Amino acid sequence: DAFIDTTFLSRQLVSTPEARYAGVIAFGLDGTRGRRRAAYQIQNELSLGDKLQRDALSLSWRDAIAPGWRIAMTPSLEWRRDRTLGRDQEEWRGAFRGRVRRSFADDANGAELGLSGDVLRTSGVGSEFVPDRNAGRAWLAVDHLGLLGDEWRVGYGLASRVFPDSSVRDHFEHGWEGRVRRIFPGGHALTLETTGQRRQTHLTVASTRDNFWREEGIAEADLRAGDRWAVRVRAEGEALQYDVQDSTVFFDYQVIRGRVALRYESAAHWTLAAGPRVELLTNRLNPGEAYRELGGAVEFEWIGAGALWNVAPAAGRRTYDEGSDAGLSGGLHSPFAFYELESFVDQPLPARLRLRALASLRYESHTDPAQNAGSIYTSVQLRWAVY
């Protein structure tokens, strides 16, 4: 929402950890019309807490309006009051997303046209960092979705955002996407993906923060070694280039990530994968932000009796480049070891009940103890089917 692209925007140092609690009431209604030709969903979630209050209402409608034609619309409205970290910010957000899809005779090839828009208004202490905006976006894509074979997709989108309080932030954004997945004999698979944006301001401005190119790419290979064993190799790249960069905030950078996992699939419906991972960030003007991260991860998954369990612990160490005190990064970062645990459970219970739980834990142990940090996020949902 701040629409600032930097490598350190999300990091905040506070003198004392802030604890908060909330209660959540969620309502949902799903249904169909026209002998299941159309489907609709209404959801409302009210969260009331000591620091954060929020109410979000969303509607969804999908309809097969003619043979080979489908339409989907999703309007939403959200109110939020945020008093965390010394703020007292209130915001209203309205959004709409709609798309029309045309499937051709073989049902594998199709074309998609979409429109979306959102309006955001903020007020109160802290709202100066989240400018009001009106935004609209349109996109067009064509794809081939093979059920068990090769598939591909290419698309282009154009967005425009206007900020009522700041004409220098108004901008266009061109975006593209591309994906291809190829299945080879023996069950091997290769997936290539690319996305990117080109943002340009409506007017010529002094700051370069809204004039840049950003690209992302993914290459993933699944190599089978029999019925039970497989190796997954994944490489990711991300790069950002400003039209005019500086050495403090708006500097170019490149990120490379790599993962290798050896995977075993048991006949008892569980899988176990383990392997190393690496991440590197480099840049020329602010080397104090550059880092190297080495680690490893394990993932266990079990599916059976209508249930899904997934547990993924990981650990590693990040070190920052030395030799430069230029820019904002001088003294801000210290090397650290990290420990993570991600888990998800979807478990049926008696009396038409279903439990869904999500947990995410992370702890960072820094060489500078003042920067040690830990976080715990949990979400539990109990669903009851009326029939």
Coordinates of C-alpha atoms in Angstrom, one line a residue:
D1 CA 0.0 0.0 0.0
A2 CA 2.9 2.4 0.5
F3 CA 4.0 1.6 -3.1
I4 CA 7.7 1.9 -2.3
D5 CA 10.0 -0.9 -3.6
T6 CA 13.0 -1.3 -1.3
T7 CA 14.7 -4.4 0.2
F8 CA 14.2 -3.2 3.8
L9 CA 10.7 -1.6 3.9
S10 CA 9.1 -4.5 5.8
R11 CA 11.7 -4.5 8.6
Q12 CA 10.9 -2.4 11.7
L13 CA 12.9 -2.3 14.9
V14 CA 10.9 -1.6 18.1
S15 CA 12.2 -1.2 21.7
T16 CA 9.6 -3.6 23.2
P17 CA 7.8 -6.4 21.5
E18 CA 4.1 -5.6 21.1
A19 CA 1.5 -8.2 22.0
R20 CA -2.1 -8.1 20.9
Y21 CA -5.2 -10.3 20.9
A22 CA -8.4 -10.5 19.0
G23 CA -11.6 -12.5 18.6
V24 CA -13.0 -13.4 15.2
I25 CA -16.5 -14.1 14.0
A26 CA -16.8 -15.4 10.5
F27 CA -19.9 -16.0 8.4
G28 CA -20.1 -17.7 5.1
L29 CA -22.9 -18.7 2.7
D30 CA -22.3 -20.9 -0.4
G31 CA -25.0 -21.9 -2.9
T32 CA -25.8 -22.6 -6.5
R33 CA -28.4 -21.6 -9.0
G34 CA -29.8 -23.0 -12.3
R35 CA -29.0 -26.6 -11.6
R36 CA -25.4 -25.8 -10.5
R37 CA -24.8 -23.7 -13.6
A38 CA -24.0 -20.7 -11.4
A39 CA -22.3 -20.6 -8.0
Y40 CA -22.2 -17.8 -5.4
Q41 CA -20.5 -17.2 -2.1
I42 CA -21.0 -14.5 0.6
Q43 CA -18.4 -14.1 3.3
N44 CA -18.0 -11.7 6.2
E45 CA -15.3 -11.7 8.8
L46 CA -15.4 -9.4 11.9
S47 CA -12.2 -9.2 14.0
L48 CA -12.3 -7.2 17.3
G49 CA -9.1 -6.8 19.3
D50 CA -7.3 -4.5 21.7
K51 CA -5.2 -3.0 19.0
L52 CA -6.8 -3.9 15.7
Q53 CA -10.5 -3.9 14.6
R54 CA -11.5 -5.1 11.1
D55 CA -14.6 -6.0 9.2
A56 CA -14.4 -7.5 5.6
L57 CA -17.3 -8.4 3.4
S58 CA -16.9 -10.1 0.0
L59 CA -19.2 -11.5 -2.6
S60 CA -18.4 -13.9 -5.4
W61 CA -20.5 -15.0 -8.4
R62 CA -19.5 -17.4 -11.2
D63 CA -21.8 -18.3 -14.0
A64 CA -21.7 -20.3 -17.2
I65 CA -23.6 -17.8 -19.3
A66 CA -23.3 -19.8 -22.6
P67 CA -21.5 -23.0 -23.9
G68 CA -17.8 -22.3 -23.6
W69 CA -18.3 -18.9 -21.8
R70 CA -17.9 -18.3 -18.1
I71 CA -18.0 -15.1 -16.1
A72 CA -16.8 -14.4 -12.6
M73 CA -17.3 -11.3 -10.4
T74 CA -15.9 -10.5 -6.9
P75 CA -16.7 -7.2 -5.2
S76 CA -15.5 -6.6 -1.6
L77 CA -15.6 -3.9 1.1
E78 CA -13.3 -3.6 4.1
W79 CA -13.0 -1.3 7.1
R80 CA -10.0 -1.4 9.4
R81 CA -8.8 0.5 12.5
D82 CA -5.1 -0.1 13.3
R83 CA -3.6 1.1 16.6
T84 CA -0.5 -1.1 16.5
L85 CA 3.1 0.3 16.8
G86 CA 1.9 3.8 18.0
R87 CA -0.6 4.3 15.1
D88 CA -4.3 5.2 15.2
Q89 CA -5.1 4.7 11.5
E90 CA -8.5 4.1 10.0
E91 CA -9.0 2.9 6.4
W92 CA -11.8 2.0 4.0
R93 CA -11.1 -0.2 1.0
G94 CA -13.4 -1.2 -1.8
A95 CA -12.4 -3.5 -4.6
F96 CA -13.9 -5.2 -7.7
R97 CA -12.6 -8.0 -9.8
G98 CA -14.3 -9.5 -12.8
R99 CA -13.2 -11.7 -15.7
V100 CA -14.8 -13.4 -18.7
R101 CA -13.3 -16.7 -20.0
R102 CA -13.8 -18.3 -23.4
S103 CA -13.0 -22.0 -23.6
F104 CA -12.6 -23.4 -27.1
A105 CA -14.0 -26.6 -28.5
D106 CA -11.4 -28.9 -27.0
D107 CA -11.8 -27.3 -23.5
A108 CA -8.0 -27.2 -23.2
N109 CA -7.3 -23.9 -24.9
G110 CA -8.9 -20.6 -23.8
A111 CA -8.7 -16.8 -23.6
E112 CA -9.4 -14.6 -20.6
L113 CA -10.3 -10.9 -20.3
G114 CA -10.3 -9.3 -16.9
L115 CA -11.1 -5.9 -15.2
S116 CA -10.3 -4.9 -11.6
G117 CA -10.3 -1.8 -9.5
D118 CA -9.9 -0.6 -6.0
V119 CA -10.3 2.5 -3.9
L120 CA -8.5 3.2 -0.6
R121 CA -9.0 6.0 1.9
T122 CA -7.0 6.4 5.1
S123 CA -7.0 8.9 8.0
G124 CA -5.5 9.3 11.4
V125 CA -2.0 8.9 12.9
G126 CA 0.1 6.8 10.5
S127 CA -1.9 7.4 7.4
E128 CA 0.7 9.7 6.0
F129 CA 2.7 6.5 5.0
V130 CA -0.3 5.0 3.1
P131 CA -1.6 7.5 0.5
D132 CA -5.2 7.4 -0.7
R133 CA -5.6 5.9 -4.2
N134 CA -7.9 5.0 -7.0
A135 CA -6.8 2.2 -9.3
G136 CA -7.9 0.3 -12.3
R137 CA -6.4 -2.7 -14.2
A138 CA -7.3 -4.7 -17.3
W139 CA -5.6 -7.8 -18.6
L140 CA -5.8 -10.3 -21.4
A141 CA -4.4 -13.9 -21.4
V142 CA -4.5 -17.0 -23.5
D143 CA -3.6 -20.4 -22.2
H144 CA -3.5 -24.2 -22.7
L145 CA -4.4 -26.2 -19.6
G146 CA -3.7 -29.9 -20.2
L147 CA -5.2 -32.0 -17.5
L148 CA -2.3 -34.5 -17.3
G149 CA 0.0 -33.1 -20.0
D150 CA 1.8 -30.0 -21.1
E151 CA 0.4 -26.6 -20.3
W152 CA 1.2 -22.9 -21.0
R153 CA -0.1 -19.4 -20.4
V154 CA 0.9 -15.9 -21.6
G155 CA -0.7 -12.6 -20.6
Y156 CA -0.4 -8.8 -20.5
G157 CA -2.0 -6.3 -18.1
L158 CA -2.2 -2.5 -17.9
A159 CA -2.9 -0.7 -14.6
S160 CA -3.3 3.0 -13.7
R161 CA -3.2 4.4 -10.2
V162 CA -4.1 7.9 -9.1
F163 CA -3.2 9.3 -5.7
P164 CA -5.5 12.2 -4.8
D165 CA -3.1 13.7 -2.3
S166 CA 0.0 13.5 -4.5
S167 CA 0.0 13.9 -8.3
V168 CA 3.7 13.0 -8.5
R169 CA 2.8 9.4 -7.5
D170 CA 0.3 8.9 -10.3
H171 CA 1.6 6.1 -12.6
F172 CA 0.9 3.5 -15.2
E173 CA 2.1 -0.1 -14.8
H174 CA 2.5 -2.6 -17.6
G175 CA 2.7 -6.2 -16.5
W176 CA 3.4 -9.5 -18.2
E177 CA 3.2 -13.2 -17.3
G178 CA 4.4 -16.4 -19.0
R179 CA 4.4 -20.0 -17.9
V180 CA 5.1 -23.3 -19.6
R181 CA 5.1 -26.8 -18.1
R182 CA 6.4 -29.8 -20.1
I183 CA 5.9 -33.4 -19.1
F184 CA 8.5 -35.9 -20.3
P185 CA 8.5 -39.7 -20.5
G186 CA 9.1 -41.3 -17.2
G187 CA 7.1 -38.6 -15.3
H188 CA 9.9 -36.0 -15.4
A189 CA 8.6 -32.4 -15.6
L190 CA 10.1 -28.9 -16.4
T191 CA 8.4 -25.6 -15.5
L192 CA 9.4 -22.2 -16.5
E193 CA 7.7 -19.0 -15.3
T194 CA 8.3 -15.2 -15.8
T195 CA 6.5 -12.1 -14.5
G196 CA 7.4 -8.5 -14.6
Q197 CA 6.3 -4.9 -14.4
R198 CA 7.3 -1.6 -16.0
R199 CA 6.1 1.4 -14.0
Q200 CA 6.1 5.0 -15.2
T201 CA 4.7 8.1 -13.7
H202 CA 2.0 10.1 -15.6
L203 CA 4.2 13.2 -15.3
T204 CA 7.9 13.9 -15.3
V205 CA 9.0 13.9 -11.6
A206 CA 12.1 14.4 -9.6
S207 CA 12.1 11.1 -7.7
T208 CA 12.6 7.8 -9.5
R209 CA 10.7 5.7 -7.1
D210 CA 7.8 5.1 -9.5
N211 CA 9.9 4.7 -12.6
F212 CA 11.5 1.3 -12.8
W213 CA 11.6 -2.2 -14.3
R214 CA 11.0 -5.3 -12.2
E215 CA 11.4 -8.9 -13.4
E216 CA 11.0 -12.3 -11.8
G217 CA 11.8 -15.8 -13.2
I218 CA 11.4 -19.4 -12.0
A219 CA 12.8 -22.6 -13.3
E220 CA 11.8 -25.9 -11.7
A221 CA 12.6 -29.5 -12.6
D222 CA 11.1 -32.6 -11.2
L223 CA 13.2 -35.7 -11.8
R224 CA 11.7 -39.1 -11.1
A225 CA 13.8 -42.0 -10.0
G226 CA 11.3 -44.8 -9.9
D227 CA 7.9 -44.9 -8.3
R228 CA 9.0 -43.6 -4.9
W229 CA 11.9 -41.3 -5.3
A230 CA 12.2 -37.9 -7.0
V231 CA 14.5 -34.9 -6.9
R232 CA 13.1 -31.3 -7.2
V233 CA 15.5 -28.5 -8.3
R234 CA 14.2 -24.9 -8.2
A235 CA 15.9 -21.7 -9.1
E236 CA 14.4 -18.2 -8.8
G237 CA 15.7 -14.8 -9.9
E238 CA 14.4 -11.3 -9.1
A239 CA 15.8 -8.0 -10.3
L240 CA 14.8 -4.3 -10.0
Q241 CA 16.2 -1.4 -12.0
Y242 CA 15.3 2.2 -11.4
D243 CA 15.5 4.8 -14.3
V244 CA 17.8 6.8 -12.0
Q245 CA 19.0 5.1 -8.9
D246 CA 20.7 6.4 -5.7
S247 CA 22.8 4.8 -3.0
T248 CA 20.4 5.1 -0.1
V249 CA 16.8 4.1 -0.9
F250 CA 16.1 3.6 -4.6
F251 CA 19.0 1.4 -5.7
D252 CA 19.0 -1.5 -8.2
Y253 CA 19.3 -5.0 -6.8
Q254 CA 19.3 -8.6 -7.8
V255 CA 18.1 -11.7 -5.8
I256 CA 18.9 -15.3 -6.6
R257 CA 17.3 -18.2 -4.8
G258 CA 18.0 -21.9 -5.2
R259 CA 16.6 -25.1 -3.6
V260 CA 17.2 -28.8 -4.0
A261 CA 15.0 -31.4 -2.4
L262 CA 15.2 -35.2 -2.4
R263 CA 11.6 -36.5 -2.1
Y264 CA 10.3 -39.9 -1.0
E265 CA 6.7 -40.9 -1.6
S266 CA 5.4 -43.7 0.6
A267 CA 2.6 -46.2 -0.3
A268 CA 1.0 -45.1 3.0
H269 CA 0.1 -41.7 1.5
W270 CA 2.9 -39.7 3.1
T271 CA 5.9 -37.9 1.6
L272 CA 9.1 -36.7 3.0
A273 CA 11.4 -34.1 1.3
A274 CA 14.7 -32.6 2.5
G275 CA 17.5 -30.6 1.0
P276 CA 19.5 -27.4 1.1
R277 CA 18.6 -23.9 0.0
V278 CA 20.5 -20.7 -0.8
E279 CA 19.6 -17.0 -1.3
L280 CA 21.8 -14.1 -2.4
L281 CA 21.1 -10.4 -2.8
T282 CA 23.6 -8.2 -4.6
N283 CA 23.6 -4.5 -5.6
R284 CA 26.3 -2.1 -6.7
L285 CA 25.5 1.2 -4.9
N286 CA 24.6 0.0 -1.4
P287 CA 26.6 -3.2 -0.7
G288 CA 25.7 -3.0 3.0
E289 CA 22.3 -4.4 2.0
A290 CA 23.8 -7.4 0.2
Y291 CA 23.6 -10.7 1.9
R292 CA 24.2 -14.4 1.6
E293 CA 21.8 -17.0 3.2
L294 CA 22.5 -20.7 3.5
G295 CA 20.1 -23.2 5.0
G296 CA 18.1 -26.3 4.8
A297 CA 14.5 -27.4 5.0
V298 CA 12.5 -30.6 5.6
E299 CA 8.9 -31.1 4.5
F300 CA 6.5 -33.9 5.7
E301 CA 3.1 -34.3 4.2
W302 CA 0.4 -36.9 4.8
I303 CA -2.9 -37.3 3.0
G304 CA -5.5 -39.8 3.9
A305 CA -9.1 -40.4 5.2
G306 CA -10.0 -36.9 3.9
A307 CA -7.3 -35.2 6.0
L308 CA -4.1 -33.3 5.1
W309 CA -1.1 -32.7 7.4
N310 CA 1.9 -30.6 6.3
V311 CA 4.9 -29.8 8.5
A312 CA 8.0 -28.0 7.2
P313 CA 10.8 -27.0 9.6
A314 CA 13.8 -25.0 8.2
A315 CA 17.0 -23.4 9.6
G316 CA 19.9 -21.4 8.2
R317 CA 22.2 -18.4 8.6
R318 CA 22.3 -15.0 6.8
T319 CA 25.4 -12.9 6.6
Y320 CA 25.7 -9.4 5.3
D321 CA 28.5 -8.0 3.1
E322 CA 31.1 -5.9 5.0
G323 CA 33.2 -3.0 3.9
S324 CA 30.7 -0.3 3.3
D325 CA 29.0 2.0 5.8
A326 CA 27.3 4.0 3.0
G327 CA 23.5 4.5 2.9
L328 CA 20.9 3.5 5.4
S329 CA 22.3 0.1 6.0
G330 CA 25.3 1.1 8.1
G331 CA 24.8 -0.5 11.5
L332 CA 21.2 -1.6 10.7
H333 CA 21.9 -5.3 10.0
S334 CA 23.8 -7.9 11.8
P335 CA 24.4 -11.6 10.8
F336 CA 21.9 -14.0 12.3
A337 CA 20.8 -17.6 12.4
F338 CA 17.1 -18.4 11.9
Y339 CA 14.8 -21.2 12.7
E340 CA 11.4 -21.6 11.1
L341 CA 8.4 -24.0 11.3
E342 CA 5.5 -23.9 9.0
S343 CA 2.5 -26.3 9.5
F344 CA -1.0 -26.8 8.1
V345 CA -3.7 -29.2 9.2
D346 CA -7.1 -30.0 7.5
Q347 CA -8.7 -32.7 9.6
P348 CA -12.3 -34.0 9.5
L349 CA -14.0 -34.4 12.9
P350 CA -17.2 -36.2 14.1
A351 CA -20.6 -34.5 13.8
R352 CA -19.9 -32.9 10.4
L353 CA -17.1 -30.8 11.8
R354 CA -13.8 -30.0 10.1
L355 CA -10.7 -28.4 11.7
R356 CA -8.3 -26.2 9.8
A357 CA -5.2 -24.9 11.5
L358 CA -2.2 -22.9 10.3
A359 CA 0.9 -22.1 12.3
S360 CA 4.1 -20.2 11.4
L361 CA 7.0 -19.7 13.8
R362 CA 10.3 -18.0 13.3
Y363 CA 13.2 -17.0 15.5
E364 CA 16.3 -15.0 14.6
S365 CA 19.4 -15.1 16.8
H366 CA 21.6 -12.1 15.8
T367 CA 25.3 -11.5 16.6
D368 CA 23.9 -8.2 17.9
P369 CA 21.5 -9.4 20.7
A370 CA 19.5 -6.2 20.5
Q371 CA 18.2 -7.3 17.1
N372 CA 17.0 -10.8 18.2
A373 CA 13.5 -11.3 16.9
G374 CA 10.8 -13.9 17.1
S375 CA 7.3 -14.2 15.7
I376 CA 4.4 -16.6 16.1
Y377 CA 1.3 -16.7 13.9
T378 CA -1.5 -19.1 14.4
S379 CA -5.0 -19.4 12.8
V380 CA -7.6 -22.0 13.8
Q381 CA -10.9 -22.5 11.9
L382 CA -13.7 -24.9 12.9
R383 CA -16.2 -25.5 10.1
W384 CA -19.6 -27.2 10.5
A385 CA -21.4 -28.5 7.4
V386 CA -25.2 -28.1 7.7
Y387 CA -25.8 -31.0 5.4

